[in-house]
Amino acid sequence: MRHIAIVGAGPGDPGLLSCAARDALRGADLVVGARRLVEGTGGASRAGALPALFEGARTAVAARAADVAHALASDRDWVRACVLMSGDTGLFSGAEGTARAVADEPGLADCTVEVIPGISSASMLAARLGRPWQGWRFVTAHGAACDIVGEAARGGTVFLVTSGATGPAELCGRLVAAGLGDVEVVVAERLSYADERIESGTAAAFADRTFDSLNVMLVDLDGACARPWPWATPGIPDERFERGRVPMTKQEVRAVALAKLRVAETDTVFDVGAGTGSVTVELGLLARAGAVYAIERKPEAVELCRRNVAAFGLDNVRVVEGEAPGALRDLPAPDAVFVGGSGGALAGIMDALRLRAATCRICLTCVSLETLAEATRLLAAPDIEDVDICQVSVARAERAGSHSLMRASNPVFIVSVRLGRASGVLAGGAS
């Protein structure tokens, strides 16, 4: 039976390989991996070139899992093969995908697969800095969307694997734009190679720099306490938003509505009739790894919403100027929808949402009895499930001389549902 070893090659220096990894490479008939590892094009390391360990073996350059499996299946004249993976096999590695691709390849059905871990760039950088890494959060910007401002809102220390398009300068520029230019950053270029370079500085200092494409970052965000809302709880105080003359969903109603909507971190969410953007901002903070679309038809409200979104440093929010339901046509399928204002087109919004998604959660707020009556009529459809209606009455204390009197706000009905069996989405509330 033939054997495939998926080997974590570490940062690139062969001196960092484990004995098991060295033995696998020395005994291989075929070695497959990215060009930097297989051909040694990444440059000289402190202990020489990695290809010296498997000199005499046939090699194939492939990085994508499907390409690796194809390279292994195309060459039948081997007994022991190695697949080289940059860094460690368990940290933002292609090892898992490669193992699946091998298992799905009929020409490799006779092969056993072994995974040999390596030293990650994270553990190596920690060693270089003389500090532990067990409390770090690990994020990738390599071929994946990275919300660095959202990470800043969580605080702590973040280790980032970056890519050419989303490198240190781009990420630091986003921090600067969010008012976090003083955040401490470490950029490590070409770890383990002879020309390794590690620099510390602020995000502002690195925002206009050029770095080698082979790099990682460490961002210390505990000092990023200037963020507008550092807590995980919804219900941001009303005074934190710029309001103008645009209607706004009040803090307590907003908190209850968001709890009913149940937004997940990776959700795609609509705020229909976004108004000031108070609900939009809260949704953006909740769906940090997702996307929020704020739909608003009034130009004054559109600009106000954009200013509030910018004030909270949210780059996962897109403000769409237009009127629902037409403005929903080109948007992706939502997981949750909040209707902050229907403009009398609630039925049309519901129909448009049914065309966008197979299922979604909806929350809508009604101030008038007429709107509540329309909503309950529309929500009697057979594809509407889990209907929940509650009324929120809020009173706030106001000083009257030497006493405090409770001044009541208008009661608000909050309707939450799930659009399920047919297909669709709905949500509502004045935002």
CSV table of C-alpha atoms in Angstrom, one decimal:
chain,number,residue,atom,x,y,z
A,1,MET,CA,0.0,0.0,0.0
A,2,ARG,CA,1.3,3.4,-0.9
A,3,HIS,CA,1.7,6.1,1.8
A,4,ILE,CA,1.2,9.9,1.7
A,5,ALA,CA,2.6,12.2,4.4
A,6,ILE,CA,1.2,15.7,4.7
A,7,VAL,CA,4.1,17.6,6.2
A,8,GLY,CA,3.9,20.9,8.0
A,9,ALA,CA,7.1,22.5,6.7
A,10,GLY,CA,7.2,25.4,9.2
A,11,PRO,CA,8.1,28.9,8.1
A,12,GLY,CA,10.7,27.6,5.7
A,13,ASP,CA,13.9,26.8,7.5
A,14,PRO,CA,14.6,23.0,7.3
A,15,GLY,CA,16.4,23.2,10.7
A,16,LEU,CA,12.9,23.7,12.3
A,17,LEU,CA,11.5,20.4,10.9
A,18,SER,CA,10.8,17.5,13.3
A,19,CYS,CA,12.6,14.2,13.0
A,20,ALA,CA,9.4,12.6,11.7
A,21,ALA,CA,9.1,15.3,9.0
A,22,ARG,CA,12.8,14.8,8.0
A,23,ASP,CA,12.4,11.0,7.8
A,24,ALA,CA,9.3,11.4,5.6
A,25,LEU,CA,11.0,13.8,3.2
A,26,ARG,CA,14.2,11.7,2.9
A,27,GLY,CA,12.2,8.5,2.2
A,28,ALA,CA,9.9,10.1,-0.4
A,29,ASP,CA,9.8,9.2,-4.1
A,30,LEU,CA,7.6,12.2,-4.9
A,31,VAL,CA,7.3,15.6,-3.2
A,32,VAL,CA,4.4,17.9,-4.0
A,33,GLY,CA,3.8,21.5,-2.7
A,34,ALA,CA,3.9,25.2,-3.4
A,35,ARG,CA,6.9,26.4,-5.5
A,36,ARG,CA,8.5,28.2,-2.5
A,37,LEU,CA,8.8,25.0,-0.7
A,38,VAL,CA,9.4,22.5,-3.4
A,39,GLU,CA,11.9,24.5,-5.4
A,40,GLY,CA,13.4,26.6,-2.7
A,41,THR,CA,12.4,29.9,-4.4
A,42,GLY,CA,11.6,31.6,-1.1
A,43,GLY,CA,15.4,32.2,-0.6
A,44,ALA,CA,18.1,30.9,1.7
A,45,SER,CA,17.2,30.0,5.2
A,46,ARG,CA,19.5,29.9,8.2
A,47,ALA,CA,20.0,26.2,7.8
A,48,GLY,CA,20.0,26.0,4.0
A,49,ALA,CA,17.5,25.1,1.4
A,50,LEU,CA,14.6,22.8,2.2
A,51,PRO,CA,14.9,20.9,-1.2
A,52,ALA,CA,18.2,19.5,0.0
A,53,LEU,CA,16.3,17.1,2.2
A,54,PHE,CA,14.6,15.4,-0.6
A,55,GLU,CA,17.2,15.6,-3.3
A,56,GLY,CA,16.7,12.9,-5.9
A,57,ALA,CA,12.9,12.6,-5.4
A,58,ARG,CA,10.6,13.7,-8.2
A,59,THR,CA,8.8,17.0,-7.5
A,60,ALA,CA,5.5,18.6,-8.6
A,61,VAL,CA,4.4,22.2,-7.9
A,62,ALA,CA,0.8,22.4,-6.7
A,63,ALA,CA,-0.8,24.4,-3.9
A,64,ARG,CA,-4.6,23.9,-4.3
A,65,ALA,CA,-6.0,20.7,-2.8
A,66,ALA,CA,-7.5,19.5,-6.0
A,67,ASP,CA,-4.2,20.2,-7.9
A,68,VAL,CA,-2.2,18.3,-5.2
A,69,ALA,CA,-4.5,15.3,-5.5
A,70,HIS,CA,-4.3,15.4,-9.3
A,71,ALA,CA,-0.5,15.6,-9.2
A,72,LEU,CA,-0.3,12.5,-6.9
A,73,ALA,CA,-2.8,10.5,-9.0
A,74,SER,CA,-1.1,11.4,-12.3
A,75,ASP,CA,2.3,10.0,-11.2
A,76,ARG,CA,1.7,6.3,-10.4
A,77,ASP,CA,5.4,5.4,-10.0
A,78,TRP,CA,5.8,6.2,-6.3
A,79,VAL,CA,5.5,4.3,-3.1
A,80,ARG,CA,6.0,7.1,-0.6
A,81,ALA,CA,4.9,10.7,-1.3
A,82,CYS,CA,5.1,13.9,0.7
A,83,VAL,CA,2.9,16.9,0.5
A,84,LEU,CA,4.5,20.0,1.9
A,85,MET,CA,2.4,22.6,3.7
A,86,SER,CA,3.6,26.0,4.8
A,87,GLY,CA,3.7,26.5,8.6
A,88,ASP,CA,1.7,24.0,10.8
A,89,THR,CA,-0.9,21.7,9.4
A,90,GLY,CA,-3.4,22.9,12.0
A,91,LEU,CA,-3.3,26.7,11.6
A,92,PHE,CA,-4.9,28.1,8.5
A,93,SER,CA,-3.4,25.2,6.5
A,94,GLY,CA,-4.6,23.4,3.4
A,95,ALA,CA,-3.9,20.1,5.1
A,96,GLU,CA,-7.5,19.2,5.9
A,97,GLY,CA,-8.7,20.1,2.4
A,98,THR,CA,-5.8,18.1,0.8
A,99,ALA,CA,-6.7,15.1,2.9
A,100,ARG,CA,-10.3,15.3,1.7
A,101,ALA,CA,-9.2,15.7,-1.9
A,102,VAL,CA,-7.0,12.6,-1.6
A,103,ALA,CA,-9.8,10.6,-0.1
A,104,ASP,CA,-12.1,11.7,-3.0
A,105,GLU,CA,-9.6,10.8,-5.7
A,106,PRO,CA,-10.2,7.3,-7.1
A,107,GLY,CA,-6.6,6.9,-8.2
A,108,LEU,CA,-5.5,7.3,-4.6
A,109,ALA,CA,-7.8,4.7,-3.0
A,110,ASP,CA,-4.9,2.5,-2.2
A,111,CYS,CA,-3.1,5.1,-0.2
A,112,THR,CA,-2.8,5.7,3.5
A,113,VAL,CA,-2.5,9.3,4.7
A,114,GLU,CA,-0.4,10.6,7.7
A,115,VAL,CA,-0.3,14.2,8.9
A,116,ILE,CA,2.9,15.5,10.4
A,117,PRO,CA,2.6,18.8,12.1
A,118,GLY,CA,5.2,21.6,11.9
A,119,ILE,CA,6.2,24.8,13.7
A,120,SER,CA,3.7,27.6,12.9
A,121,SER,CA,4.6,31.1,12.1
A,122,ALA,CA,2.6,32.1,15.2
A,123,SER,CA,4.7,30.0,17.6
A,124,MET,CA,7.9,31.1,16.0
A,125,LEU,CA,7.0,34.8,16.2
A,126,ALA,CA,6.1,34.3,19.9
A,127,ALA,CA,9.5,32.7,20.5
A,128,ARG,CA,11.2,35.5,18.7
A,129,LEU,CA,9.4,38.1,20.8
A,130,GLY,CA,9.9,36.0,24.0
A,131,ARG,CA,6.2,35.9,24.9
A,132,PRO,CA,3.5,33.2,25.2
A,133,TRP,CA,0.8,32.8,22.5
A,134,GLN,CA,-1.9,30.8,24.3
A,135,GLY,CA,-4.1,33.9,24.7
A,136,TRP,CA,-3.9,35.1,21.1
A,137,ARG,CA,-6.8,35.0,18.7
A,138,PHE,CA,-5.9,33.7,15.2
A,139,VAL,CA,-7.3,35.4,12.1
A,140,THR,CA,-6.5,35.0,8.4
A,141,ALA,CA,-6.6,37.7,5.7
A,142,HIS,CA,-5.1,35.3,3.2
A,143,GLY,CA,-7.8,34.8,0.6
A,144,ALA,CA,-10.5,35.6,3.2
A,145,ALA,CA,-12.4,38.7,4.3
A,146,CYS,CA,-10.9,40.1,7.4
A,147,ASP,CA,-12.7,42.6,9.6
A,148,ILE,CA,-9.7,44.0,11.5
A,149,VAL,CA,-11.9,46.9,13.0
A,150,GLY,CA,-14.3,44.3,14.3
A,151,GLU,CA,-11.4,42.4,15.8
A,152,ALA,CA,-10.4,45.7,17.5
A,153,ALA,CA,-13.8,45.9,19.1
A,154,ARG,CA,-13.1,42.6,20.8
A,155,GLY,CA,-9.8,43.7,22.2
A,156,GLY,CA,-7.0,41.3,23.1
A,157,THR,CA,-4.0,40.2,20.9
A,158,VAL,CA,-4.7,39.1,17.3
A,159,PHE,CA,-2.2,37.1,15.2
A,160,LEU,CA,-2.9,37.6,11.4
A,161,VAL,CA,-1.8,35.6,8.4
A,162,THR,CA,-1.9,38.1,5.6
A,163,SER,CA,-1.9,38.1,1.8
A,164,GLY,CA,-0.6,40.4,-0.9
A,165,ALA,CA,-3.9,42.3,-1.5
A,166,THR,CA,-4.7,42.5,2.2
A,167,GLY,CA,-1.3,43.0,3.8
A,168,PRO,CA,-0.1,44.9,6.8
A,169,ALA,CA,-0.4,48.4,5.2
A,170,GLU,CA,-4.0,47.8,4.1
A,171,LEU,CA,-5.0,46.4,7.5
A,172,CYS,CA,-3.2,49.2,9.4
A,173,GLY,CA,-4.9,51.7,7.1
A,174,ARG,CA,-8.3,50.4,8.2
A,175,LEU,CA,-7.3,50.8,11.9
A,176,VAL,CA,-6.2,54.4,11.3
A,177,ALA,CA,-9.5,55.2,9.5
A,178,ALA,CA,-11.4,53.8,12.5
A,179,GLY,CA,-9.4,56.1,14.9
A,180,LEU,CA,-7.1,53.3,16.1
A,181,GLY,CA,-3.8,54.6,14.7
A,182,ASP,CA,-2.1,54.2,18.1
A,183,VAL,CA,-2.7,50.5,18.2
A,184,GLU,CA,0.6,48.5,18.6
A,185,VAL,CA,1.5,46.3,15.7
A,186,VAL,CA,4.3,43.8,15.0
A,187,VAL,CA,5.1,42.9,11.4
A,188,ALA,CA,7.3,39.8,10.8
A,189,GLU,CA,8.7,39.4,7.3
A,190,ARG,CA,10.3,36.2,6.0
A,191,LEU,CA,10.4,34.4,9.3
A,192,SER,CA,13.3,31.9,9.5
A,193,TYR,CA,15.0,33.1,6.3
A,194,ALA,CA,18.4,34.7,6.3
A,195,ASP,CA,16.8,38.1,5.6
A,196,GLU,CA,14.2,37.8,8.4
A,197,ARG,CA,12.9,41.1,9.7
A,198,ILE,CA,10.6,41.9,12.6
A,199,GLU,CA,9.5,45.4,13.3
A,200,SER,CA,7.2,46.9,16.0
A,201,GLY,CA,5.3,50.2,15.6
A,202,THR,CA,1.9,51.8,15.5
A,203,ALA,CA,-0.8,51.1,12.9
A,204,ALA,CA,-0.3,54.7,11.8
A,205,ALA,CA,3.4,54.2,11.2
A,206,PHE,CA,2.8,51.0,9.1
A,207,ALA,CA,-0.2,52.2,7.1
A,208,ASP,CA,1.9,53.6,4.2
A,209,ARG,CA,4.7,51.1,4.3
A,210,THR,CA,5.6,48.4,1.7
A,211,PHE,CA,6.2,44.9,3.1
A,212,ASP,CA,7.5,41.6,1.7
A,213,SER,CA,4.6,39.3,0.6
A,214,LEU,CA,5.8,36.6,3.0
A,215,ASN,CA,4.7,38.2,6.3
A,216,VAL,CA,2.5,37.8,9.4
A,217,MET,CA,1.2,40.4,11.9
A,218,LEU,CA,0.5,40.7,15.6
A,219,VAL,CA,-1.8,43.4,16.7
A,220,ASP,CA,-2.2,44.3,20.4
A,221,LEU,CA,-5.7,45.6,20.7
A,222,ASP,CA,-6.1,46.0,24.5
A,223,GLY,CA,-5.3,49.6,24.1
A,224,ALA,CA,-8.0,50.1,21.6
A,225,CYS,CA,-10.5,51.2,24.2
A,226,ALA,CA,-11.4,54.4,22.2
A,227,ARG,CA,-13.9,52.2,20.3
A,228,PRO,CA,-17.4,53.7,20.5
A,229,TRP,CA,-19.1,50.6,22.0
A,230,PRO,CA,-16.7,48.1,23.5
A,231,TRP,CA,-19.4,45.9,25.1
A,232,ALA,CA,-21.1,42.8,23.7
A,233,THR,CA,-24.6,43.9,24.9
A,234,PRO,CA,-27.1,45.5,22.5
A,235,GLY,CA,-29.0,48.6,23.3
A,236,ILE,CA,-26.5,51.4,22.6
A,237,PRO,CA,-27.6,54.6,24.4
A,238,ASP,CA,-29.5,57.0,22.0
A,239,GLU,CA,-27.1,59.8,22.7
A,240,ARG,CA,-24.2,57.9,21.1
A,241,PHE,CA,-25.9,58.4,17.7
A,242,GLU,CA,-26.1,61.5,15.5
A,243,ARG,CA,-29.8,61.9,15.0
A,244,GLY,CA,-30.9,65.2,13.3
A,245,ARG,CA,-34.6,65.2,12.4
A,246,VAL,CA,-34.7,61.5,11.3
A,247,PRO,CA,-36.8,59.0,13.4
A,248,MET,CA,-34.8,56.6,15.5
A,249,THR,CA,-35.7,53.3,17.2
A,250,LYS,CA,-35.1,54.0,20.9
A,251,GLN,CA,-32.5,52.1,23.0
A,252,GLU,CA,-34.8,49.8,24.9
A,253,VAL,CA,-37.0,48.9,22.0
A,254,ARG,CA,-33.9,48.3,19.9
A,255,ALA,CA,-32.4,45.9,22.5
A,256,VAL,CA,-35.6,43.8,22.7
A,257,ALA,CA,-36.0,43.7,18.9
A,258,LEU,CA,-32.4,42.6,18.4
A,259,ALA,CA,-32.9,39.9,21.0
A,260,LYS,CA,-36.0,38.6,19.0
A,261,LEU,CA,-34.1,38.8,15.7
A,262,ARG,CA,-31.3,36.5,17.0
A,263,VAL,CA,-28.5,37.6,14.7
A,264,ALA,CA,-25.4,35.3,14.3
A,265,GLU,CA,-21.9,36.6,13.8
A,266,THR,CA,-21.8,35.4,10.2
A,267,ASP,CA,-25.3,36.4,9.1
A,268,THR,CA,-26.3,38.5,6.1
A,269,VAL,CA,-28.8,41.0,7.5
A,270,PHE,CA,-31.1,43.7,6.0
A,271,ASP,CA,-32.3,46.8,7.8
A,272,VAL,CA,-35.2,48.0,5.7
A,273,GLY,CA,-36.0,51.7,6.3
A,274,ALA,CA,-32.7,52.2,8.2
A,275,GLY,CA,-33.4,55.9,9.3
A,276,THR,CA,-30.6,57.1,11.5
A,277,GLY,CA,-28.8,53.8,11.3
A,278,SER,CA,-29.1,53.0,15.0
A,279,VAL,CA,-30.3,49.5,14.3
A,280,THR,CA,-27.9,49.2,11.4
A,281,VAL,CA,-25.0,49.9,13.7
A,282,GLU,CA,-26.1,47.4,16.3
A,283,LEU,CA,-26.6,44.8,13.5
A,284,GLY,CA,-23.1,45.6,12.2
A,285,LEU,CA,-21.6,44.9,15.7
A,286,LEU,CA,-23.5,41.6,16.0
A,287,ALA,CA,-22.8,40.3,12.5
A,288,ARG,CA,-19.0,41.2,12.5
A,289,ALA,CA,-18.1,38.3,10.2
A,290,GLY,CA,-21.2,38.8,8.1
A,291,ALA,CA,-22.7,41.6,6.1
A,292,VAL,CA,-25.3,44.2,6.8
A,293,TYR,CA,-27.3,46.1,4.2
A,294,ALA,CA,-29.1,49.3,5.3
A,295,ILE,CA,-31.8,50.3,2.9
A,296,GLU,CA,-33.1,53.8,3.1
A,297,ARG,CA,-35.0,56.0,0.6
A,298,LYS,CA,-34.6,59.5,2.1
A,299,PRO,CA,-31.3,61.3,1.2
A,300,GLU,CA,-31.0,63.1,4.6
A,301,ALA,CA,-31.4,59.8,6.4
A,302,VAL,CA,-29.0,58.0,4.0
A,303,GLU,CA,-26.2,60.5,4.8
A,304,LEU,CA,-27.0,60.4,8.6
A,305,CYS,CA,-26.9,56.6,8.5
A,306,ARG,CA,-23.5,56.6,6.8
A,307,ARG,CA,-22.1,59.0,9.3
A,308,ASN,CA,-23.2,56.8,12.2
A,309,VAL,CA,-21.9,53.7,10.6
A,310,ALA,CA,-18.5,55.4,10.0
A,311,ALA,CA,-18.4,56.7,13.6
A,312,PHE,CA,-18.5,53.1,14.8
A,313,GLY,CA,-15.8,52.0,12.4
A,314,LEU,CA,-18.0,49.3,10.7
A,315,ASP,CA,-16.7,48.1,7.4
A,316,ASN,CA,-19.1,45.2,7.1
A,317,VAL,CA,-22.1,47.6,6.5
A,318,ARG,CA,-23.3,48.8,3.1
A,319,VAL,CA,-25.8,51.7,3.0
A,320,VAL,CA,-28.1,51.3,0.0
A,321,GLU,CA,-30.0,54.4,-1.1
A,322,GLY,CA,-33.3,53.3,-2.5
A,323,GLU,CA,-36.9,52.3,-1.7
A,324,ALA,CA,-38.0,48.8,-0.8
A,325,PRO,CA,-39.0,46.4,-2.2
A,326,GLY,CA,-37.2,47.5,-5.4
A,327,ALA,CA,-33.9,48.2,-3.6
A,328,LEU,CA,-33.8,44.6,-2.4
A,329,ARG,CA,-33.6,43.1,-5.9
A,330,ASP,CA,-29.9,43.0,-6.3
A,331,LEU,CA,-28.9,42.1,-2.7
A,332,PRO,CA,-27.8,38.7,-1.5
A,333,ALA,CA,-30.1,36.3,0.3
A,334,PRO,CA,-30.5,37.4,3.9
A,335,ASP,CA,-30.5,35.3,7.1
A,336,ALA,CA,-32.3,38.0,9.1
A,337,VAL,CA,-34.3,41.1,8.2
A,338,PHE,CA,-35.3,44.1,10.3
A,339,VAL,CA,-37.9,46.4,8.7
A,340,GLY,CA,-37.3,49.9,10.2
A,341,GLY,CA,-39.9,51.5,8.0
A,342,SER,CA,-42.0,49.9,5.2
A,343,GLY,CA,-43.4,53.1,3.7
A,344,GLY,CA,-46.7,51.4,3.3
A,345,ALA,CA,-45.2,48.6,1.2
A,346,LEU,CA,-45.0,45.9,3.8
A,347,ALA,CA,-46.8,43.4,1.5
A,348,GLY,CA,-44.4,44.1,-1.4
A,349,ILE,CA,-41.4,43.8,1.0
A,350,MET,CA,-42.6,40.4,2.1
A,351,ASP,CA,-43.0,39.2,-1.5
A,352,ALA,CA,-39.6,40.5,-2.4
A,353,LEU,CA,-38.0,38.7,0.6
A,354,ARG,CA,-39.7,35.5,-0.4
A,355,LEU,CA,-37.8,35.7,-3.7
A,356,ARG,CA,-34.5,36.3,-1.9
A,357,ALA,CA,-34.1,33.4,0.5
A,358,ALA,CA,-35.4,29.9,1.4
A,359,THR,CA,-35.7,30.8,5.0
A,360,CYS,CA,-34.9,33.7,7.4
A,361,ARG,CA,-35.7,35.3,10.6
A,362,ILE,CA,-37.8,38.5,10.7
A,363,CYS,CA,-38.5,41.1,13.3
A,364,LEU,CA,-40.7,44.1,12.8
A,365,THR,CA,-41.9,46.9,15.1
A,366,CYS,CA,-45.3,48.5,14.9
A,367,VAL,CA,-46.2,51.8,16.5
A,368,SER,CA,-49.8,52.1,15.2
A,369,LEU,CA,-52.6,49.6,15.6
A,370,GLU,CA,-53.2,49.8,11.8
A,371,THR,CA,-49.6,48.7,11.1
A,372,LEU,CA,-50.0,45.8,13.6
A,373,ALA,CA,-53.3,44.7,12.0
A,374,GLU,CA,-51.6,44.7,8.6
A,375,ALA,CA,-48.6,42.8,9.9
A,376,THR,CA,-50.8,40.1,11.6
A,377,ARG,CA,-52.8,39.7,8.4
A,378,LEU,CA,-49.7,39.2,6.3
A,379,LEU,CA,-48.1,36.9,8.9
A,380,ALA,CA,-51.0,34.5,8.7
A,381,ALA,CA,-49.5,33.0,5.5
A,382,PRO,CA,-48.7,29.3,5.6
A,383,ASP,CA,-44.9,29.8,5.2
A,384,ILE,CA,-44.7,31.9,8.3
A,385,GLU,CA,-43.6,30.1,11.5
A,386,ASP,CA,-42.7,30.8,15.1
A,387,VAL,CA,-44.8,34.0,15.3
A,388,ASP,CA,-44.1,36.0,18.5
A,389,ILE,CA,-45.8,39.3,19.3
A,390,CYS,CA,-45.0,41.4,22.4
A,391,GLN,CA,-45.5,45.0,23.5
A,392,VAL,CA,-42.8,47.1,24.9
A,393,SER,CA,-43.7,50.1,27.1
A,394,VAL,CA,-40.8,52.3,28.3
A,395,ALA,CA,-40.8,55.1,30.7
A,396,ARG,CA,-37.7,57.2,31.6
A,397,ALA,CA,-37.1,59.3,34.6
A,398,GLU,CA,-37.0,63.1,34.1
A,399,ARG,CA,-36.1,65.7,36.7
A,400,ALA,CA,-38.9,68.0,37.8
A,401,GLY,CA,-37.5,70.3,40.4
A,402,SER,CA,-36.3,68.2,43.3
A,403,HIS,CA,-38.2,65.1,42.1
A,404,SER,CA,-37.9,62.6,39.3
A,405,LEU,CA,-41.0,61.8,37.3
A,406,MET,CA,-41.4,58.9,34.8
A,407,ARG,CA,-42.2,60.1,31.3
A,408,ALA,CA,-43.7,57.4,29.1
A,409,SER,CA,-42.8,56.8,25.5
A,410,ASN,CA,-45.3,55.5,22.9
A,411,PRO,CA,-45.7,51.7,23.4
A,412,VAL,CA,-44.3,49.6,20.5
A,413,PHE,CA,-45.4,46.2,19.3
A,414,ILE,CA,-42.5,43.9,18.3
A,415,VAL,CA,-43.4,41.1,15.9
A,416,SER,CA,-40.9,38.4,15.2
A,417,VAL,CA,-41.3,35.4,12.9
A,418,ARG,CA,-39.5,32.9,10.8
A,419,LEU,CA,-40.2,32.6,7.1
A,420,GLY,CA,-39.8,28.9,6.6
A,421,ARG,CA,-41.7,26.3,4.6
A,422,ALA,CA,-42.1,28.3,1.3
A,423,SER,CA,-39.2,30.7,1.1
A,424,GLY,CA,-38.7,34.2,2.3
A,425,VAL,CA,-37.7,36.7,4.9
A,426,LEU,CA,-39.2,39.6,6.8
A,427,ALA,CA,-38.4,41.9,9.6
A,428,GLY,CA,-39.5,45.2,10.9
A,429,GLY,CA,-39.0,48.1,13.2
A,430,ALA,CA,-38.3,51.8,13.1
A,431,SER,CA,-34.6,52.2,13.0
